[in-house]
Every structure is written in C-alpha cells, then in structure tokens.
Coordinates of C-alpha atoms and ligand atoms in Angstrom, one line a residue:
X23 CA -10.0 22.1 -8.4
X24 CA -12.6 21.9 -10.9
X25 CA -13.5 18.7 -13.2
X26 CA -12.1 19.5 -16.0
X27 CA -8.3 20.8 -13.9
X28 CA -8.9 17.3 -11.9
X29 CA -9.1 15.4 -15.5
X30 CA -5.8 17.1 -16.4
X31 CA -3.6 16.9 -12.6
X32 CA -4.8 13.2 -12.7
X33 CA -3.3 12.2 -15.6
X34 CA 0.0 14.2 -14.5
X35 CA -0.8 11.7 -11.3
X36 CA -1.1 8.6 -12.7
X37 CA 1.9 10.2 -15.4
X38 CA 4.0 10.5 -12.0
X39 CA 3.5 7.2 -10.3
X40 CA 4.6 5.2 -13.5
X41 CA 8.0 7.3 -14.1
X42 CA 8.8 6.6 -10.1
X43 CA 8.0 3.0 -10.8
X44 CA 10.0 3.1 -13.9
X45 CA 12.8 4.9 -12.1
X46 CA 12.6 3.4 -9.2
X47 CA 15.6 1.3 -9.1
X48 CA 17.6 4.4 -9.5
X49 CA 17.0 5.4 -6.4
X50 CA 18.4 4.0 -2.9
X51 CA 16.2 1.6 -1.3
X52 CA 16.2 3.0 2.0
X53 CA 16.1 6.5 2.7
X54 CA 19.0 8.2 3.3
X55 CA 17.4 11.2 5.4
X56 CA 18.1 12.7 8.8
X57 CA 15.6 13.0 11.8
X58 CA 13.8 16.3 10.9
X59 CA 15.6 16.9 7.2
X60 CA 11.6 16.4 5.7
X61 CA 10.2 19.0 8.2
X62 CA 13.1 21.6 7.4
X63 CA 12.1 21.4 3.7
X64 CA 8.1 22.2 4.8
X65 CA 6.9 25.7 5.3
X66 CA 6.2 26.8 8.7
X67 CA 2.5 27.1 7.8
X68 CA 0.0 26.0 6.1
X69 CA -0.8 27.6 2.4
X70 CA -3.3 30.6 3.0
X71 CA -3.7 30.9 -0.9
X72 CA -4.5 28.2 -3.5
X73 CA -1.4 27.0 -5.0
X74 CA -1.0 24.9 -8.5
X75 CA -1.2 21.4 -8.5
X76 CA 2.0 21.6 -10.3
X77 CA 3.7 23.0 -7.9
X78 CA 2.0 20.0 -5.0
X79 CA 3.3 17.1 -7.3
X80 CA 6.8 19.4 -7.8
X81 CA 7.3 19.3 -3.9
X82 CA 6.1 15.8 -4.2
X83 CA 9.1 14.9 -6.0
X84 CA 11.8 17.0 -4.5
X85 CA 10.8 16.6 -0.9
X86 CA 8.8 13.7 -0.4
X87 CA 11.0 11.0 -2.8
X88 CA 14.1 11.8 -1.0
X89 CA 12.5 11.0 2.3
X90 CA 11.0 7.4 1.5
X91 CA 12.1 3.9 1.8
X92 CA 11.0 2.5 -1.6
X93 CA 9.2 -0.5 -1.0
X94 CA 8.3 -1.1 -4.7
X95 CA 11.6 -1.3 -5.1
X96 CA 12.6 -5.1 -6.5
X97 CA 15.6 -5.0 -4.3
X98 CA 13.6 -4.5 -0.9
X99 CA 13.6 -7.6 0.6
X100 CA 12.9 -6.2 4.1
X101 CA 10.1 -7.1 7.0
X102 CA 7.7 -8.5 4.4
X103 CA 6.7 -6.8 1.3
X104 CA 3.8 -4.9 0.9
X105 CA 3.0 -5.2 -2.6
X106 CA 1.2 -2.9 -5.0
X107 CA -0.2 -3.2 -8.9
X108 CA -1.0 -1.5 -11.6
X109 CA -4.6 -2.6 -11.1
X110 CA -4.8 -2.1 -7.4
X111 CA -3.8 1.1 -7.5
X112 CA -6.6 2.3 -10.1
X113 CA -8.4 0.1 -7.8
X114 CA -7.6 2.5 -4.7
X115 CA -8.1 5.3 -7.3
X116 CA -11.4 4.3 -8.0
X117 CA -12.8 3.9 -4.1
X118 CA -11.5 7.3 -3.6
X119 CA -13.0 8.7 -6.6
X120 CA -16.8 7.4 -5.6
X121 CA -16.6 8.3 -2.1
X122 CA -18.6 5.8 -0.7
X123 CA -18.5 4.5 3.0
X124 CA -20.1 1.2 3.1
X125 CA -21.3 1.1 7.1
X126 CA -24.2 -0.5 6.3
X127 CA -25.6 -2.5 3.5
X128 CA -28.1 0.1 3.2
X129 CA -25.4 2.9 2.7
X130 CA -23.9 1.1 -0.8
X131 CA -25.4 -2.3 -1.5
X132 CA -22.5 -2.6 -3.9
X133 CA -19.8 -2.0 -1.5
X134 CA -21.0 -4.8 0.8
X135 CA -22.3 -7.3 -1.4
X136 CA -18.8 -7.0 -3.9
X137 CA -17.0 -7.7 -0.4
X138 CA -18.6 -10.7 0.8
X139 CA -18.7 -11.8 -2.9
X140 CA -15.0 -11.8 -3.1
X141 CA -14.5 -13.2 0.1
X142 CA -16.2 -16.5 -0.7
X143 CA -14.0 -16.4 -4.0
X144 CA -11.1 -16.3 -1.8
X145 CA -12.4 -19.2 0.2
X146 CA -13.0 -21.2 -2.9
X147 CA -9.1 -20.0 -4.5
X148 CA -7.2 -20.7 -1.1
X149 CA -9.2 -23.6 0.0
X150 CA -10.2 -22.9 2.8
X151 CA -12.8 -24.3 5.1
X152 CA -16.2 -24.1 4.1
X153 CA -17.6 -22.9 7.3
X154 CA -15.6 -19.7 6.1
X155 CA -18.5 -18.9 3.5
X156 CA -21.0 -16.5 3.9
X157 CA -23.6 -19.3 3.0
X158 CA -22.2 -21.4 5.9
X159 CA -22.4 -20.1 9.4
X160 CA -19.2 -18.4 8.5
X161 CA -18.4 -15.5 6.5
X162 CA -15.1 -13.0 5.6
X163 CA -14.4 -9.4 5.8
X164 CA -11.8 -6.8 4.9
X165 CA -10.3 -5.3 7.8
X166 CA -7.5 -2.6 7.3
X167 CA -4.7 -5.0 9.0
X168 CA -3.9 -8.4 10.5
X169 CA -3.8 -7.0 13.9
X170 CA -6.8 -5.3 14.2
X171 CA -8.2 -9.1 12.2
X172 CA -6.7 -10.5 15.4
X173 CA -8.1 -8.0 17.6
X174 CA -11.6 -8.7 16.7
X175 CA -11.2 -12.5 16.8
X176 CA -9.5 -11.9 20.7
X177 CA -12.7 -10.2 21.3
X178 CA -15.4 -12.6 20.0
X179 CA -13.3 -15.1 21.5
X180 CA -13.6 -13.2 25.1
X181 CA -17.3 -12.7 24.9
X182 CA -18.0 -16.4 24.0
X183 CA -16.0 -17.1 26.8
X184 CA -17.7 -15.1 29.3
X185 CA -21.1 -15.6 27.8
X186 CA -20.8 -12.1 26.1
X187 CA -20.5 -10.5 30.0
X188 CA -17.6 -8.2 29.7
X189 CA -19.5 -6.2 26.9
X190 CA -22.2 -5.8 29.4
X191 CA -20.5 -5.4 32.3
X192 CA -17.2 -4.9 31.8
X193 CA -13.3 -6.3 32.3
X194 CA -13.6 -5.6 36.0
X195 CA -17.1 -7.0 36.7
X196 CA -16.9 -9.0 40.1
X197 CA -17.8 -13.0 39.7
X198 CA -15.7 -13.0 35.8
X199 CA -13.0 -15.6 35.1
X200 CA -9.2 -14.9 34.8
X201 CA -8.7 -15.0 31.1
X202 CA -5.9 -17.0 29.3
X203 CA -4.8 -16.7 26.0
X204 CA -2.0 -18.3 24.2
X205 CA 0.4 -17.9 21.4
X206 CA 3.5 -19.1 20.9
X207 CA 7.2 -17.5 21.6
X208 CA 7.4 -16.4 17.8
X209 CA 4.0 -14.6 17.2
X210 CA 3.4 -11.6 16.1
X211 CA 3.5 -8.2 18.5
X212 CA -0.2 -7.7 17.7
X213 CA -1.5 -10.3 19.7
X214 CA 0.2 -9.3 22.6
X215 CA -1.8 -5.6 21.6
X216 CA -4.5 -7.3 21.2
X217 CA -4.8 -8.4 24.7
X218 CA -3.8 -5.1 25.9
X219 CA -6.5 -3.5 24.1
X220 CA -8.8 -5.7 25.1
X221 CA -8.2 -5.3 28.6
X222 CA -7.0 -8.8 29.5
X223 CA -3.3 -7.2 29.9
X224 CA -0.2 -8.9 29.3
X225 CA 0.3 -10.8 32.1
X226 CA -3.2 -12.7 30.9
X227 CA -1.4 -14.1 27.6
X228 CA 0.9 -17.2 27.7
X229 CA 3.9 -17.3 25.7
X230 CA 4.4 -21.3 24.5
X231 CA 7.9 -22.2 23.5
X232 CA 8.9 -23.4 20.1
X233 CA 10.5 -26.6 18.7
X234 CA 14.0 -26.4 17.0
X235 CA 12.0 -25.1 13.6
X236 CA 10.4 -22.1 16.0
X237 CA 7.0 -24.2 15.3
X238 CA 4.6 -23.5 18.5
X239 CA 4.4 -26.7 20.8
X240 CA 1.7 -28.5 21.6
X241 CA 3.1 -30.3 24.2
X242 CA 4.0 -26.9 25.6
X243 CA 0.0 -25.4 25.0
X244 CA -1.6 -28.6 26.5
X245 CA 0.9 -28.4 29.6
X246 CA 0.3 -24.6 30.1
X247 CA -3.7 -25.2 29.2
X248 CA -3.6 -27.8 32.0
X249 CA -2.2 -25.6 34.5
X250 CA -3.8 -22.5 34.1
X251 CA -7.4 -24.7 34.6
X252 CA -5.8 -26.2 37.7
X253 CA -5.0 -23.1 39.1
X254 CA -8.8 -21.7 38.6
X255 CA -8.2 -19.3 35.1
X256 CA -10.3 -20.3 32.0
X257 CA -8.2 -20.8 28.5
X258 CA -10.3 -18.9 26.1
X259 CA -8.1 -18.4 23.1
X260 CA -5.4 -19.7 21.0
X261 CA -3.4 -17.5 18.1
X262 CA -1.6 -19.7 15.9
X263 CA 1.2 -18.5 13.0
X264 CA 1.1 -19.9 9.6
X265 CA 4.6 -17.7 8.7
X266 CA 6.3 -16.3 11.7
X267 CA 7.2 -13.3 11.4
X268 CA 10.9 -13.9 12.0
X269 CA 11.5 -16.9 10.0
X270 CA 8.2 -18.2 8.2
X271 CA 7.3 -21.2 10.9
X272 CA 4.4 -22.9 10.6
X273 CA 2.6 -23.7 13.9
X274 CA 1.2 -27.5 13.6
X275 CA -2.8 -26.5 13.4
X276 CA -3.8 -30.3 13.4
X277 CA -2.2 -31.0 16.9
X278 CA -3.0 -27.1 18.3
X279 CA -6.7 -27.3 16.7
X280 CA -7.1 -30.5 18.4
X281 CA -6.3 -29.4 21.6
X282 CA -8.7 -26.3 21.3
X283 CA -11.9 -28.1 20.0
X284 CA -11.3 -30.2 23.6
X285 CA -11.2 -27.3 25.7
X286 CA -13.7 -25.2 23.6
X287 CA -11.2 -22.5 22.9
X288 CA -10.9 -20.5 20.0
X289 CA -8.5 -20.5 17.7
X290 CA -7.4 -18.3 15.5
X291 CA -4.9 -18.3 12.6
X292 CA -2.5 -15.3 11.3
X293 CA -1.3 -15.8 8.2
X294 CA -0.9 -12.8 7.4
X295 CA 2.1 -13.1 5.1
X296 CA 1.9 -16.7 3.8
X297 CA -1.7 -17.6 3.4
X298 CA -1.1 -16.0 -0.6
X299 CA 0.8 -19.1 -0.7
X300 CA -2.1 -21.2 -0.7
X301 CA -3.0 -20.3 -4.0
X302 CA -1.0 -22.3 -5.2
X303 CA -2.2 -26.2 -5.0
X304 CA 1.2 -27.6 -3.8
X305 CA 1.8 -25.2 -0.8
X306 CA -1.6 -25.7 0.1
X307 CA -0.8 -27.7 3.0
X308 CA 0.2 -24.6 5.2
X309 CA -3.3 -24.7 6.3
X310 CA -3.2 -28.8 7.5
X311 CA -5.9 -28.4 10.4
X312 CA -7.0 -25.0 9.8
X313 CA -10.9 -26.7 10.0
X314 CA -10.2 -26.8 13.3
X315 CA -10.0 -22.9 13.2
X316 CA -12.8 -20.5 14.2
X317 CA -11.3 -17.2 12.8
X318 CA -8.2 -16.7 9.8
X319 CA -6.8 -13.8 8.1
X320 CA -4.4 -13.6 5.5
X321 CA -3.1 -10.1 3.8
X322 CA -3.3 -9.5 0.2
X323 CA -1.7 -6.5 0.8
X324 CA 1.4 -8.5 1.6
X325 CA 2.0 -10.7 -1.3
X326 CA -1.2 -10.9 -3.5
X327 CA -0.6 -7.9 -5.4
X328 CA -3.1 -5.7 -3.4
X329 CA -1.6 -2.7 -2.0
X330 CA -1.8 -1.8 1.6
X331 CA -4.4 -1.8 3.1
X332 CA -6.0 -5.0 2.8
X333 CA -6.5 -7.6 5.0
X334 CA -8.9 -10.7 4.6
X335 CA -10.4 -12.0 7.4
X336 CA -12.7 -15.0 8.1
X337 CA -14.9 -16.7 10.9
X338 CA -16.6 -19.8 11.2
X339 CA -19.9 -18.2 13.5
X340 CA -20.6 -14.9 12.5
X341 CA -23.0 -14.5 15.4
X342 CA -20.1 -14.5 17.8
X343 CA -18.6 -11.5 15.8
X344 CA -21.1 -9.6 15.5
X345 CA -23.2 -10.5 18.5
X346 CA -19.5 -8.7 19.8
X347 CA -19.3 -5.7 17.6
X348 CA -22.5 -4.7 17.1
X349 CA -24.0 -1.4 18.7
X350 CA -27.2 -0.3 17.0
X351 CA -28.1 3.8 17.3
X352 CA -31.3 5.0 16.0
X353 CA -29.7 7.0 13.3
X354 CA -28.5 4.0 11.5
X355 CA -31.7 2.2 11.6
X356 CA -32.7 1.6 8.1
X357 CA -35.5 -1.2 6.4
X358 CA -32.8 -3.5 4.6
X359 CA -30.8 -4.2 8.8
X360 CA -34.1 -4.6 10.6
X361 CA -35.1 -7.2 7.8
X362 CA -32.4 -9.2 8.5
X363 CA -31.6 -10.1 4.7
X364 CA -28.1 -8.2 4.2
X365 CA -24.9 -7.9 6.0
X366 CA -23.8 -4.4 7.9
X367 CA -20.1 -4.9 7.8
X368 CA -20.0 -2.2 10.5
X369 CA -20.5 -5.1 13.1
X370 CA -17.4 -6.9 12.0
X371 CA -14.6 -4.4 12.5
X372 CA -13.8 -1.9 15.4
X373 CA -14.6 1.6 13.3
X374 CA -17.8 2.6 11.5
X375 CA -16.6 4.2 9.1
X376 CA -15.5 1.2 5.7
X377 CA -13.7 2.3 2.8
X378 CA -14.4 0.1 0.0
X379 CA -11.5 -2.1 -0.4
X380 CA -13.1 -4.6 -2.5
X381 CA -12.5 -2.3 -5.6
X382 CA -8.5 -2.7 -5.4
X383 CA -8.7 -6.5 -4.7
X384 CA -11.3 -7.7 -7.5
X385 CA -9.3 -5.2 -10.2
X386 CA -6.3 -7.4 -9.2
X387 CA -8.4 -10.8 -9.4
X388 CA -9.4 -10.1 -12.5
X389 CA -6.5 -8.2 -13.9
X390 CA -4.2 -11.5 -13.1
X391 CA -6.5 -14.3 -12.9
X392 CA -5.5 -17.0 -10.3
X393 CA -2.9 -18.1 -12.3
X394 CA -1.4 -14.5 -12.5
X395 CA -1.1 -14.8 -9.1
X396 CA -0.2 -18.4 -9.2
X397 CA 2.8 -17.5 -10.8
X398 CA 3.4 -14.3 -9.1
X399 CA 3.8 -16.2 -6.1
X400 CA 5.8 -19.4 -7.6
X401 CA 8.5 -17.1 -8.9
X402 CA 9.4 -15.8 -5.4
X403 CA 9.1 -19.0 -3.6
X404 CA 11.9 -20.4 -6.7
X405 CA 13.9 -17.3 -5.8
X406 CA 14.2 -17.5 -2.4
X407 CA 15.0 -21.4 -2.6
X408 CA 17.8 -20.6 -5.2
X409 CA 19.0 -17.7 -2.5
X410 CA 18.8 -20.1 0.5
X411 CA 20.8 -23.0 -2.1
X412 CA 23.7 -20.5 -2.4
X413 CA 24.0 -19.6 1.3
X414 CA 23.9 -23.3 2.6
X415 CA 26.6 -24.0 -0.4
X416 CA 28.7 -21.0 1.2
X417 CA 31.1 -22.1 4.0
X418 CA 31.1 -18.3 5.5
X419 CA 27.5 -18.5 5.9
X420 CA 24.7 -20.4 7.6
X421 CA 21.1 -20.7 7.7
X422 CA 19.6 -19.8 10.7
X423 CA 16.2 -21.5 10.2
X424 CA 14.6 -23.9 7.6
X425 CA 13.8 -22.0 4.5
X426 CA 10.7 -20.8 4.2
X427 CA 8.1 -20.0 1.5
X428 CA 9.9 -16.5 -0.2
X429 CA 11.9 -16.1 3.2
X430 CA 15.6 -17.0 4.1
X431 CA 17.2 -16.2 7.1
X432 CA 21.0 -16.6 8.0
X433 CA 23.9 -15.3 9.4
X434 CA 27.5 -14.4 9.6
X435 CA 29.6 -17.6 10.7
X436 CA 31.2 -15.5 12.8
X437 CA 29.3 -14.4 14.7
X438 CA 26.9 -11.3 15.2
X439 CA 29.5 -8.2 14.9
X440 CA 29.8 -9.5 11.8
X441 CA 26.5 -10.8 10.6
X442 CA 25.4 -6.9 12.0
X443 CA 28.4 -5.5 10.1
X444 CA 26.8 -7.1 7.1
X445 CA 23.5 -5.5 7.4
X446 CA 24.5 -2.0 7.8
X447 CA 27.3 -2.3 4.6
X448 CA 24.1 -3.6 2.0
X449 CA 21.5 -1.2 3.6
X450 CA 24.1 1.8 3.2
X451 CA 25.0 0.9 -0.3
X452 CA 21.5 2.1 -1.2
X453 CA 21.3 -1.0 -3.7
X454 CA 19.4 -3.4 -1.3
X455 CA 17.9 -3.3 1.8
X456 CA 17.0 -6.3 4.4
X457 CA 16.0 -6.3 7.8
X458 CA 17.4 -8.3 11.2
X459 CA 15.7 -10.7 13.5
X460 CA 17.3 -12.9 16.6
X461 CA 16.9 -16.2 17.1
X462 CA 18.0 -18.5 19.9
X463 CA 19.9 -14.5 20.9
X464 CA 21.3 -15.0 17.8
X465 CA 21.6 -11.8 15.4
X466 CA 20.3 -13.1 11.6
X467 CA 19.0 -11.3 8.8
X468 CA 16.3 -11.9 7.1
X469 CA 16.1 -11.8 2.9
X470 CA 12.1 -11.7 2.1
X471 CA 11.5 -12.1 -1.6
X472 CA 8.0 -11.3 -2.8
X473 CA 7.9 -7.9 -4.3
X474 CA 6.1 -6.8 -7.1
X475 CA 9.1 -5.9 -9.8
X476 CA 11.2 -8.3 -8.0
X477 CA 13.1 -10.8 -11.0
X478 CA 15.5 -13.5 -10.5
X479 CA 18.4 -10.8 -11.5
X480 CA 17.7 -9.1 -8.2
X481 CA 17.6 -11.6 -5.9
X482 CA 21.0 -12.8 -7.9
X483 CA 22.9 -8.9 -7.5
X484 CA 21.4 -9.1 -3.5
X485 CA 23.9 -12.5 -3.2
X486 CA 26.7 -11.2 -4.8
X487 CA 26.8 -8.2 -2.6
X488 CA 26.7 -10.3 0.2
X489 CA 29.5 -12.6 -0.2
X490 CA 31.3 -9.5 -1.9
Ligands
PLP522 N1 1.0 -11.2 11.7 C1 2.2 -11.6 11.1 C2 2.6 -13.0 11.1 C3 3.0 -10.6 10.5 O1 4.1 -11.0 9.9 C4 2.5 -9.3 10.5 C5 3.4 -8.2 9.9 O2 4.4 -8.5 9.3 C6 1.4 -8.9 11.1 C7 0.6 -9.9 11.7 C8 0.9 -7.6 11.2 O3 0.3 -7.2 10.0 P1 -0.5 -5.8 9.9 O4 0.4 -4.7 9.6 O5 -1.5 -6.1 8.7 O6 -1.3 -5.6 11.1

C-alpha cells in the first residue's frame, strides 16, 4: 500500500467506523454466532497474492460484524463498559501512524514526557494524593490493564518486603519469609494471578470476608494479619477495591490504610472501574484514605472515554518500582538514562516494548475538557439511580446490593431459575445485553450503565423489557 492508496483506504476506514457507530443499534448486542461459524467463513490459507483493500474492509463487514458483541452499543450494560471516542480513537490512530515505542526516554522524549505530563494532570483532576506526582517521590504510568497495574504493585510490594532478595535470589531461596497477601472475598481475579505470577501461589493470599454491603473487613484483615505473624509468615501486601467488580463496593481505605501503615504493608488500590468517578467533586470521597495508599490505578479505558487499552497507574516511591523492574543491558545504554535526568518507562511495567498511549488519552482531555467528562460520567451515575428507583419500586424485583455509582444489581423475587430465565430472554432478544454475578449464592444480574452512546432512552427501553 503506497501513501497516496493509504490516504484513500483510510478515509474508507475512518468512513467505516462511523456508519457501524451510526448503525450500531441495528445490530444485536451480543453476537449471535456459533463455536467455529467465524473460522468457516476464513480461507484455509493465508493470501499468497495482494488483494484490495476493498475487498479486506468488505470481509470486514460481512464476516467480522456478525461475529462481535458490540460493546459501543448504548444498550450493553454488561461486565463494565469499555468505552471508546471519537477522539481516542484518532488518538489510537495517531500512535499507530508514528510508530514510536517509547522504552526509554531516549527512544521518544515526547512519548515519555506527554505520559508523565498527563499523569500529574490526572492527579491534580481526580484528586489524588500528592505523593502520586512525579515531582513527589511518587509518579504514574500507563500500563495496558489493571491487572498487570496490580501485578507490578504485588511485585514492588514483594521486594520491599524481602529487601529486594527474591529478584536476586529467587522465590525459593532458603532463609526467605512465607509471604502473605490480602484482599478481600470480592476482589478482582487478577490479584489472585498476580500472586500466581509472582510465584507466591495461591495458597499465599488471604481471602478477608465482607460486611453486608460486600465492603472488605477490617476487623477481618487485622484478625487474619495477627495470625499469620503469630504463626511466623510476614503480611506484605494489601489489595483493596474501590468498585467491586460484582456490585461496585467500596472497601473502607481509612480503617484498611490504617492497619497497613502499622504493619508496614503495602497497600494498593484497584479502581479500576470507578476511580472516573472522582472527577466529579461530589463522588470524590470514593478515595477517603487512599493517602494511606502506596500504589492506585484507575482505567480510562473503562469509563473515561479512552478506548481499551488504557490503564493509569500510580505509586507513592518510585524507587521501589523500579529498583523492581529495572534490568539494564548494554544495548540500551544511552546519555539521557545514565544522567539520571529523565524517566525510562521501561522500568515501570513488565514488557519493554510501550506503545504510546498518551496520544488517545490527552485527545480525549482535551476534546471534552473535565467538564466533558464531568458530565459524561454524571449522566450515567443519574441513570443508573433512576434504573435502581424503578426496581426497588417493583414488588417482583429486589436489589441485591446497595446501588452503586453507574451499577445496579438485582434479582428475580423468585428465585434464581427465574432471575437466570431473565437473563437469557433480554440477552437473546438481541436488544440488550447484561451480565450475571452471585452473591451470598445468590444468582443477580448486574445492569452497568456507562457507555459511550448510552442516553436516558436506553436505560428506560432496558426496564421495560425487564418487567415485560
Ligand atoms: N479490577 C477490577 C475492580 C475490575 O472490575 C476489573 C475488570 O473489570 C479489573 C480489575 C481488570 O481490569 P483489566 O482488564 O484492565 O485488567
């Protein structure tokens, strides 16, 4: 493909993407495809001539559409959304067009230094600590996900534990302490990866039980904390939830961070889905006590508007996470890393390798403005409340946990055939689609509101369905 054929297919491109997002609510949310239907469609080989571009994007529309579960489309209120923009995806566009790979400083100055920029925006437009800045001890990142965030906050946490000894000498090294993380009943599967990945194993990470709002409890982490030193293993790291997963809970960070600064344990926080939230001033205090925390992360490419992948990710002592991460070959040595005046994000993640991510989220900052995403956010939060209204005001249903920011969960009265039966009769209408959790063994679905095109009407059609 030449320039001047790439000038032409790319507007056919971009042409394509905003006819699917017009169009999009045509289509049925969730695919309707059968194991192995996409692969029938594909020719046994791959192309030994040059075909047309035309012909790519035609396959692209008869083969590929069918087979996807439209998340952009304003009625799917599954898992959580993954938003995309206009902006962020000229944004994504853009990194891919210039090709960089921003390893080190040295390889794009621009890469980096837009990164860490952006980060201490976000500091200053969530409110976070201060020790999260880059001119603190601090400083934030993009990583690709909130797990792999996690991942690298379970490690730094491990080698600040074990005075950075299992990097030297490994998980099995005689003389180490038994490891013992903690996290609460309701977290998120990636911590328990997390500790499999980093070689602590399951067996090394405490489950804590919830209260009756599936809030983590501290009474719970400071009995288990208590035991686990009595019986000779060293506590070295707490993951707490602001937004579950399964129902938006909010673990109590004054009362966990508390605990943590007196044991020396690190504590990280996932907010993956709901630390948006706190852009607004008056849901701010999802992050009460999240000073106490050494490491965050949020994802913009939840609910800010930045498509996937984007995740934000902060820590109060750099030094810990890189003095972790870093490995230094010769052939990355360069001038601007041995003079100790720039950031290599390469020591803050687990690849390389960085795309530069910072392009999609500063074309959305500035395409919306704060209050662009102020209001982004406000609108689905006054959804979701108006949703969770009409199912407490409906005798045939209840709610299963307290509503959360943009999240409602409920069930069936009857019971969980029913509640199940439920599910399965919107999904197959095509019109909607939500997903399932349980709670206390119950069966509940779960109605997330927070996607891009998603209007009052919507979330309005999704409740008439229901109670149809
Ligand atoms: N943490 C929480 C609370 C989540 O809800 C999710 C996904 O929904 C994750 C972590 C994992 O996110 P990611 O796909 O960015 O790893």
């Amino acid at each position: 493909m030449n320039l001047s054929r790439f000038r032409e297919d790319g507007k056919a491109v971009i042409d394509f993407i905003a006819d699917y997002l017009e169009s999009i609510e045509s289509r049925p949310v969730l695919s309707r495809v059968e194991p192995g239907e996409i692969r029938a469609k594909l020719p046994a080989h791959a192309p030994e001539q040059a075909e047309p571009f035309g012909d790519v994007l035609r396959d692209v529309e008869e083969i590929i559409l069918p087979g996807l579960t439209h998340w952009q489309h304003p009625s799917f209120f599954a898992y959580f959304p993954a938003n995309s923009s206009p902006p962020s995806i000229l944004g994504e566009l853009l990194s891919a067009g210039l090709g960089v790979q921003g390893m080190l400083w040295a390889t794009s100055p621009a890469c980096t230094e837009l990164e860490t920029h952006l980060l201490d925006w976000l500091v200053e437009l969530l409110a976070l600590p201060e020790r999260f800045r880059s001119s603190s001890t601090g400083g934030g990142v993009i990583q690709d996900t909130a797990s792999s965030a996690t991942l690298c906050a379970l490690l730094a946490a491990r080698e600040r534990a074990t005075g950075f000894a299992v990097n030297e000498r490994g998980v099995n090294a005689p003389g180490l302490p038994q490891l013992v993380a903690y996290t609460s009943t309701q977290a998120h599967s990636s911590v328990e990866k997390a500790m499999t990945i980093a070689g602590l194993g399951r067996a090394q990470l405490q489950t804590i039980a919830v209260d009756e709002s599936f809030r983590m409890r501290p009474d719970g982490l400071a009995h288990a904390i208590a035991s686990d030193q009595a019986a000779g293993r060293v506590p070295f790291f707490v993951s707490a939830t602001v937004g579950t997963t399964s129902t938006g809970a909010i673990d109590p960070l004054p009362a966990i961070g508390a605990i943590c600064a007196r044991h020396g344990i690190w504590l990280h926080v996932d907010a993956a889905h709901l630390g948006s939230a706190a852009l607004c001033p008056e849901f701010r205090a999802i992050h009460d006590g999240l000073e106490h925390a050494d490491s965050y992360c949020f994802n913009p490419h939840k609910w800010m508007l930045v498509n996937f992948d984007c995740d934000c990710f902060w820590v109060a002592d750099r030094s810990a996470l890189i003095r972790t991460l870093s490995v230094l070959p010769e052939y990355l040595r360069n001038q601007a890393t041995e003079s100790g005046a720039v950031i290599d994000y390469r020591d803050w993640h687990i690849p390389l390798g960085r795309r530069f991510r910072a392009l999609k989220l500063w074309f959305v900052l500035r395409s919306y403005g704060a209050r662009g995403l102020r209001e982004h956010i406000r609108r689905h939060v006054a959804f979701a409340n108006d949703f969770a209204e009409r199912v407490a005001g409906d005798d045939r249903f209840v709610l299963a946990a307290p509503p959360a920011l943009g999240l409602v969960c409920f069930r069936d009265r009857r019971g969980d055939d029913a509640t199940e039966a439920l599910m399965t009769r919107l999904n197959e209408s095509g019109a909607l689609y939500l997903t399932h959790t349980r709670l206390n063994g119950q069966f509940v679905l779960r109605l997330s509101v927070g996607g891009t095109w998603t209007e009052a009407r919507h979330v309005a059609e999704a409740w008439e369905r229901i109670g149809a």
